[in-house]
XYZ file of C-alpha atoms in Angstrom:
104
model
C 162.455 9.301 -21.879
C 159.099 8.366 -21.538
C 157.348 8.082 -17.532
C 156.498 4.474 -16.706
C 152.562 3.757 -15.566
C 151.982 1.693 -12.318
C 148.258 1.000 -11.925
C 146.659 -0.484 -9.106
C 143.636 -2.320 -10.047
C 140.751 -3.319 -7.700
C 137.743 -5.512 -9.273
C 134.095 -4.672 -7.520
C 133.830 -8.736 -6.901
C 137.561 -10.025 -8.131
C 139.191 -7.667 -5.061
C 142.882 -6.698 -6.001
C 142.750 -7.569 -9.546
C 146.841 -6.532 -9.756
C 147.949 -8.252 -6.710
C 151.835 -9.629 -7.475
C 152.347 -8.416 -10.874
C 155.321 -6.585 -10.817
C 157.125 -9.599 -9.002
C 159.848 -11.974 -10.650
C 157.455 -14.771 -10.908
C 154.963 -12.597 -13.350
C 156.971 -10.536 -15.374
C 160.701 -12.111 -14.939
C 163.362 -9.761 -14.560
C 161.201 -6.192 -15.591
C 159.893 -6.251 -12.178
C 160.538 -3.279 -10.568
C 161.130 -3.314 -6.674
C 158.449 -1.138 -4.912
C 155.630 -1.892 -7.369
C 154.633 -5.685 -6.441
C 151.361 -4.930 -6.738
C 151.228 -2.766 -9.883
C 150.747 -3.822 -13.364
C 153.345 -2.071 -15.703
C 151.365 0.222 -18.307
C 153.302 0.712 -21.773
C 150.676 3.654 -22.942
C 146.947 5.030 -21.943
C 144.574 6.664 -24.292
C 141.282 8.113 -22.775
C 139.379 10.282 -25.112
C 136.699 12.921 -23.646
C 134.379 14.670 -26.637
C 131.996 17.705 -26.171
C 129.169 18.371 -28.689
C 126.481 19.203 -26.144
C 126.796 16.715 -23.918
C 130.455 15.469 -22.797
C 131.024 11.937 -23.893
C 133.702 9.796 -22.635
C 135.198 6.959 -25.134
C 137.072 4.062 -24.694
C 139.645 3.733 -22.142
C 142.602 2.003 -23.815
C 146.362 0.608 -22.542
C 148.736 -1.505 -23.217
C 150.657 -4.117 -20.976
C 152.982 -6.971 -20.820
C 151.238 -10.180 -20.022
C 151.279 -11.164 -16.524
C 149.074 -12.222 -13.213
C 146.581 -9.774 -14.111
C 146.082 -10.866 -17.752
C 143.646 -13.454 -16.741
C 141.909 -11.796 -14.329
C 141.164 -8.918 -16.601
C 139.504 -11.195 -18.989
C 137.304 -12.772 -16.534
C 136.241 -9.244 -15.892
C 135.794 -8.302 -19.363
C 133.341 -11.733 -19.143
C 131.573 -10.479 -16.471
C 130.919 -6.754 -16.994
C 133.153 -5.914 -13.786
C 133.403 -2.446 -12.685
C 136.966 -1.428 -11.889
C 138.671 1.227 -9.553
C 142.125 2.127 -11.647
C 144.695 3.967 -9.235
C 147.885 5.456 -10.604
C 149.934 8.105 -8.372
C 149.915 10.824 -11.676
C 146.863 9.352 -13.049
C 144.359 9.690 -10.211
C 141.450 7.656 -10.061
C 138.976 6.315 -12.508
C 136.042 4.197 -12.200
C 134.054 2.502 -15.320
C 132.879 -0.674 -16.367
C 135.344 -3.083 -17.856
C 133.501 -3.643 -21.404
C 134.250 0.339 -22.174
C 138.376 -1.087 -22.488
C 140.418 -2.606 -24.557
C 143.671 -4.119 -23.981
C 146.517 -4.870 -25.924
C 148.676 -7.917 -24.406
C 152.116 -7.608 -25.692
């Protein structure tokens, strides 16, 4: 069985980018109780390469559509930086045009 992803995700101007998203109201009957404000993340790909210098790629992830969706577009618009919290993940912070997101 595979672990579920709850990220917490906090826009430099946007504030609390996942506010409500695991609730009823966003994501119907998936919600899980004890995650309002976490958006559910189906898988996470980060990819760190090392020639001489280490490069990070694209940070990719895929997640149902919900309160956030929106949000995270306007950020993508605007070149927001992001602060991505996960309890197994730790933290990572990187600007929003480095991502891309699958809506399913």
């Amino acid at each position: 069985m595979a672990n579920l992803i709850y990220a917490t995700m906090k826009g430099k101007k946007q504030g609390l980018i996942s506010a409500g998203c695991s609730t009823f109201d966003s994501i119907g009957n998936k919600y899980q109780t004890g995650h309002k404000n976490g958006i559910l993340i189906f898988s996470f790909e980060h990819e760190i390469t090392r020639m001489s210098n280490v490069n990070h790629r694209q940070v990719s992830f895929i997640k149902p559509i919900n309160k956030s969706s929106l949000l995270l577009g306007v950020a993508i618009s605007n070149n927001e930086e992001l602060e991505i919290i996960n309890s197994t993940i730790k933290i990572f912070n990187f600007y929003i045009f480095h991502m891309i997101i699958i809506l399913r």
